Every structure is written in C-alpha cells, then in structure tokens.
Amino acid sequence: MKDPFKSKKGNVNSAMISWVDLTPTILDMAGVDARETKFHGRSFNSIIDEQNPKGWNEINASHTFHEITMYYPMRVVGRGDYKLI
C-alpha cells in the first residue's frame, strides 16, 4: 500500500482517470482487498508517483441528467490528445 502523503511533491501525472477510479483507489489506500469486487474503475494508487504511466491514456464517460429543462445525454471517449463527445 502506498501512502499518498509520502509521494513526491510537485509531480505531474499524465494518467487519464475518472470518477469511477476513486472508489477502488480509496479502498486500495485503506488497505482493503477489493480485487474480486466488480468496479467499473481501477485503482490509480500504484501510479501516483509516475509521470507517464503505461495503460492510462484512455477514458470513457457518460452524462445523462443535467437539468430537468435541459436534457442532453452525452457519451465521451478520450484517448491521448483526442476526445469524442
């Protein structure tokens, strides 16, 4: 388990993470073994100190409900420098 408070200060990480990655990361930081649990995301705890981690260059996202008068669902695919909304 990596302690995020002992990570290198000022490091800029190019990993593309999403909200779905937060729960697995927090559980990982707390020492909870949740590998068998079906999460949509994955823990980024092991790559916090890296600058260009491999395999973290793509995200998928969705936005369904914005406001009752402005309903416009969106789907997003992001890969490297490109995004499709």
Short mmCIF file of N, CA and C in Angstrom, two decimals:
data_model
loop_
_atom_site.label_atom_id
_atom_site.label_comp_id
_atom_site.label_asym_id
_atom_site.label_seq_id
_atom_site.Cartn_x
_atom_site.Cartn_y
_atom_site.Cartn_z
N MET A 1 0.84 -1.17 0.00
CA MET A 1 0.00 0.00 0.00
C MET A 1 0.89 1.24 0.00
N LYS A 2 0.59 2.16 -0.89
CA LYS A 2 1.35 3.40 -0.99
C LYS A 2 0.65 4.49 -0.18
N ASP A 3 1.43 5.22 0.60
CA ASP A 3 0.89 6.34 1.37
C ASP A 3 0.93 7.58 0.49
N PRO A 4 -0.24 8.14 0.10
CA PRO A 4 -0.25 9.29 -0.81
C PRO A 4 0.40 10.53 -0.20
N PHE A 5 0.49 10.59 1.12
CA PHE A 5 1.09 11.75 1.77
C PHE A 5 2.62 11.69 1.73
N LYS A 6 3.18 10.54 1.36
CA LYS A 6 4.63 10.41 1.26
C LYS A 6 5.07 10.36 -0.20
N SER A 7 4.18 10.68 -1.11
CA SER A 7 4.52 10.70 -2.54
C SER A 7 5.36 11.92 -2.85
N LYS A 8 6.02 11.87 -4.01
CA LYS A 8 6.83 13.01 -4.44
C LYS A 8 5.95 14.24 -4.61
N LYS A 9 6.41 15.36 -4.11
CA LYS A 9 5.67 16.61 -4.22
C LYS A 9 5.96 17.25 -5.58
N GLY A 10 4.96 17.86 -6.17
CA GLY A 10 5.14 18.58 -7.42
C GLY A 10 5.16 17.70 -8.65
N ASN A 11 4.87 16.43 -8.51
CA ASN A 11 4.86 15.52 -9.66
C ASN A 11 3.61 15.76 -10.51
N VAL A 12 3.78 15.84 -11.82
CA VAL A 12 2.66 15.97 -12.74
C VAL A 12 2.47 14.63 -13.43
N ASN A 13 1.28 14.08 -13.31
CA ASN A 13 0.99 12.76 -13.84
C ASN A 13 0.04 12.90 -15.03
N SER A 14 0.36 12.26 -16.14
CA SER A 14 -0.46 12.38 -17.36
C SER A 14 -1.57 11.33 -17.44
N ALA A 15 -1.76 10.54 -16.39
CA ALA A 15 -2.78 9.49 -16.41
C ALA A 15 -4.17 10.10 -16.56
N MET A 16 -4.98 9.47 -17.39
CA MET A 16 -6.37 9.88 -17.54
C MET A 16 -7.20 9.04 -16.59
N ILE A 17 -7.72 9.69 -15.54
CA ILE A 17 -8.54 9.00 -14.56
C ILE A 17 -9.94 9.58 -14.59
N SER A 18 -10.87 8.86 -13.98
CA SER A 18 -12.27 9.26 -13.98
C SER A 18 -12.84 9.05 -12.58
N TRP A 19 -14.06 9.55 -12.36
CA TRP A 19 -14.72 9.39 -11.07
C TRP A 19 -14.82 7.93 -10.66
N VAL A 20 -15.00 7.04 -11.62
CA VAL A 20 -15.16 5.62 -11.28
C VAL A 20 -13.89 5.01 -10.72
N ASP A 21 -12.76 5.70 -10.87
CA ASP A 21 -11.49 5.21 -10.33
C ASP A 21 -11.30 5.58 -8.86
N LEU A 22 -12.11 6.48 -8.33
CA LEU A 22 -11.92 6.95 -6.96
C LEU A 22 -12.21 5.88 -5.91
N THR A 23 -13.32 5.16 -6.03
CA THR A 23 -13.65 4.15 -5.02
C THR A 23 -12.59 3.05 -4.95
N PRO A 24 -12.18 2.45 -6.08
CA PRO A 24 -11.13 1.43 -5.98
C PRO A 24 -9.81 2.00 -5.42
N THR A 25 -9.51 3.25 -5.71
CA THR A 25 -8.27 3.86 -5.22
C THR A 25 -8.34 4.09 -3.72
N ILE A 26 -9.44 4.63 -3.24
CA ILE A 26 -9.59 4.87 -1.80
C ILE A 26 -9.55 3.56 -1.03
N LEU A 27 -10.22 2.53 -1.52
CA LEU A 27 -10.17 1.22 -0.86
C LEU A 27 -8.76 0.66 -0.86
N ASP A 28 -8.04 0.84 -1.96
CA ASP A 28 -6.65 0.38 -2.06
C ASP A 28 -5.78 1.11 -1.05
N MET A 29 -5.95 2.43 -0.93
CA MET A 29 -5.16 3.21 0.03
C MET A 29 -5.48 2.83 1.47
N ALA A 30 -6.71 2.39 1.71
CA ALA A 30 -7.12 1.98 3.05
C ALA A 30 -6.70 0.55 3.38
N GLY A 31 -6.13 -0.14 2.39
CA GLY A 31 -5.67 -1.50 2.63
C GLY A 31 -6.75 -2.55 2.46
N VAL A 32 -7.87 -2.20 1.85
CA VAL A 32 -8.96 -3.14 1.63
C VAL A 32 -8.70 -3.89 0.33
N ASP A 33 -8.71 -5.20 0.38
CA ASP A 33 -8.51 -6.01 -0.83
C ASP A 33 -9.85 -6.16 -1.54
N ALA A 34 -10.05 -5.35 -2.57
CA ALA A 34 -11.33 -5.36 -3.29
C ALA A 34 -11.14 -5.81 -4.73
N ARG A 35 -10.11 -6.61 -4.98
CA ARG A 35 -9.83 -7.05 -6.36
C ARG A 35 -10.94 -7.92 -6.93
N GLU A 36 -11.62 -8.67 -6.09
CA GLU A 36 -12.68 -9.55 -6.56
C GLU A 36 -14.00 -8.80 -6.77
N THR A 37 -14.08 -7.58 -6.26
CA THR A 37 -15.29 -6.78 -6.39
C THR A 37 -15.35 -6.19 -7.79
N LYS A 38 -16.52 -6.17 -8.37
CA LYS A 38 -16.70 -5.68 -9.73
C LYS A 38 -16.89 -4.16 -9.73
N PHE A 39 -15.82 -3.43 -9.98
CA PHE A 39 -15.89 -1.98 -10.11
C PHE A 39 -15.71 -1.62 -11.58
N HIS A 40 -16.31 -0.51 -11.99
CA HIS A 40 -16.09 -0.03 -13.36
C HIS A 40 -14.71 0.60 -13.48
N GLY A 41 -14.20 1.15 -12.39
CA GLY A 41 -12.90 1.81 -12.40
C GLY A 41 -11.80 0.91 -11.87
N ARG A 42 -10.62 1.49 -11.75
CA ARG A 42 -9.47 0.75 -11.21
C ARG A 42 -8.63 1.71 -10.36
N SER A 43 -7.89 1.16 -9.44
CA SER A 43 -7.09 1.96 -8.52
C SER A 43 -5.90 2.58 -9.24
N PHE A 44 -5.69 3.88 -9.00
CA PHE A 44 -4.52 4.55 -9.55
C PHE A 44 -3.45 4.77 -8.47
N ASN A 45 -3.60 4.09 -7.35
CA ASN A 45 -2.66 4.23 -6.23
C ASN A 45 -1.23 3.86 -6.63
N SER A 46 -1.07 2.85 -7.45
CA SER A 46 0.29 2.38 -7.79
C SER A 46 1.00 3.29 -8.79
N ILE A 47 0.29 4.21 -9.43
CA ILE A 47 0.94 5.06 -10.44
C ILE A 47 1.02 6.52 -10.02
N ILE A 48 0.72 6.83 -8.76
CA ILE A 48 0.70 8.22 -8.31
C ILE A 48 2.04 8.91 -8.54
N ASP A 49 3.15 8.25 -8.28
CA ASP A 49 4.47 8.87 -8.42
C ASP A 49 5.01 8.87 -9.84
N GLU A 50 4.34 8.21 -10.76
CA GLU A 50 4.82 8.16 -12.14
C GLU A 50 4.39 9.41 -12.91
N GLN A 51 5.13 9.71 -13.98
CA GLN A 51 4.76 10.85 -14.81
C GLN A 51 3.97 10.43 -16.04
N ASN A 52 4.37 9.36 -16.69
CA ASN A 52 3.69 8.86 -17.89
C ASN A 52 3.43 7.36 -17.76
N PRO A 53 2.48 6.99 -16.92
CA PRO A 53 2.22 5.56 -16.72
C PRO A 53 1.63 4.91 -17.97
N LYS A 54 2.02 3.70 -18.23
CA LYS A 54 1.52 2.93 -19.38
C LYS A 54 0.11 2.41 -19.08
N GLY A 55 -0.75 2.47 -20.09
CA GLY A 55 -2.10 1.92 -19.96
C GLY A 55 -3.11 2.87 -19.35
N TRP A 56 -2.75 4.12 -19.14
CA TRP A 56 -3.66 5.09 -18.54
C TRP A 56 -3.91 6.24 -19.50
N ASN A 57 -4.06 5.95 -20.79
CA ASN A 57 -4.24 7.01 -21.79
C ASN A 57 -5.63 7.00 -22.42
N GLU A 58 -6.61 6.38 -21.77
CA GLU A 58 -7.95 6.31 -22.33
C GLU A 58 -9.00 6.35 -21.22
N ILE A 59 -10.08 7.11 -21.47
CA ILE A 59 -11.21 7.11 -20.53
C ILE A 59 -12.51 7.03 -21.31
N ASN A 60 -13.54 6.54 -20.65
CA ASN A 60 -14.91 6.52 -21.18
C ASN A 60 -15.77 7.19 -20.11
N ALA A 61 -16.68 8.04 -20.53
CA ALA A 61 -17.52 8.74 -19.57
C ALA A 61 -18.93 8.91 -20.14
N SER A 62 -19.87 9.18 -19.24
CA SER A 62 -21.23 9.45 -19.68
C SER A 62 -21.84 10.49 -18.76
N HIS A 63 -22.78 11.22 -19.30
CA HIS A 63 -23.50 12.24 -18.54
C HIS A 63 -24.94 12.17 -19.03
N THR A 64 -25.86 11.79 -18.15
CA THR A 64 -27.23 11.57 -18.58
C THR A 64 -28.16 12.69 -18.13
N PHE A 65 -28.18 13.02 -16.87
CA PHE A 65 -29.13 14.01 -16.36
C PHE A 65 -28.38 15.28 -16.00
N HIS A 66 -28.75 16.37 -16.64
CA HIS A 66 -28.11 17.65 -16.36
C HIS A 66 -29.06 18.55 -15.59
N GLU A 67 -30.21 18.74 -16.15
CA GLU A 67 -31.21 19.60 -15.54
C GLU A 67 -32.55 19.20 -16.15
N ILE A 68 -33.62 19.43 -15.46
CA ILE A 68 -34.92 18.97 -15.94
C ILE A 68 -35.33 19.66 -17.24
N THR A 69 -34.91 20.90 -17.43
CA THR A 69 -35.29 21.61 -18.65
C THR A 69 -34.26 21.50 -19.76
N MET A 70 -33.09 20.97 -19.45
CA MET A 70 -32.02 20.87 -20.45
C MET A 70 -31.50 19.43 -20.48
N TYR A 71 -32.27 18.54 -21.02
CA TYR A 71 -31.88 17.13 -21.06
C TYR A 71 -31.08 16.86 -22.33
N TYR A 72 -29.82 16.63 -22.18
CA TYR A 72 -29.00 16.25 -23.33
C TYR A 72 -27.93 15.26 -22.86
N PRO A 73 -28.23 13.98 -23.05
CA PRO A 73 -27.25 12.97 -22.63
C PRO A 73 -26.00 13.03 -23.50
N MET A 74 -24.86 12.72 -22.89
CA MET A 74 -23.58 12.74 -23.60
C MET A 74 -22.79 11.48 -23.27
N ARG A 75 -22.04 11.04 -24.23
CA ARG A 75 -21.09 9.95 -24.04
C ARG A 75 -19.74 10.46 -24.51
N VAL A 76 -18.68 10.05 -23.83
CA VAL A 76 -17.35 10.57 -24.13
C VAL A 76 -16.35 9.42 -24.22
N VAL A 77 -15.49 9.49 -25.20
CA VAL A 77 -14.33 8.62 -25.31
C VAL A 77 -13.13 9.54 -25.44
N GLY A 78 -12.17 9.36 -24.56
CA GLY A 78 -10.95 10.16 -24.64
C GLY A 78 -9.76 9.24 -24.77
N ARG A 79 -8.91 9.54 -25.72
CA ARG A 79 -7.70 8.72 -25.93
C ARG A 79 -6.57 9.66 -26.32
N GLY A 80 -5.56 9.75 -25.46
CA GLY A 80 -4.42 10.62 -25.75
C GLY A 80 -4.86 12.07 -25.87
N ASP A 81 -4.57 12.68 -26.99
CA ASP A 81 -4.93 14.08 -27.22
C ASP A 81 -6.31 14.25 -27.83
N TYR A 82 -7.05 13.16 -28.07
CA TYR A 82 -8.32 13.23 -28.78
C TYR A 82 -9.49 12.89 -27.86
N LYS A 83 -10.60 13.61 -28.10
CA LYS A 83 -11.82 13.36 -27.35
C LYS A 83 -13.00 13.35 -28.32
N LEU A 84 -13.89 12.41 -28.15
CA LEU A 84 -15.10 12.35 -28.93
C LEU A 84 -16.27 12.47 -27.96
N ILE A 85 -17.07 13.50 -28.10
CA ILE A 85 -18.21 13.74 -27.22
C ILE A 85 -19.49 13.55 -28.01
#
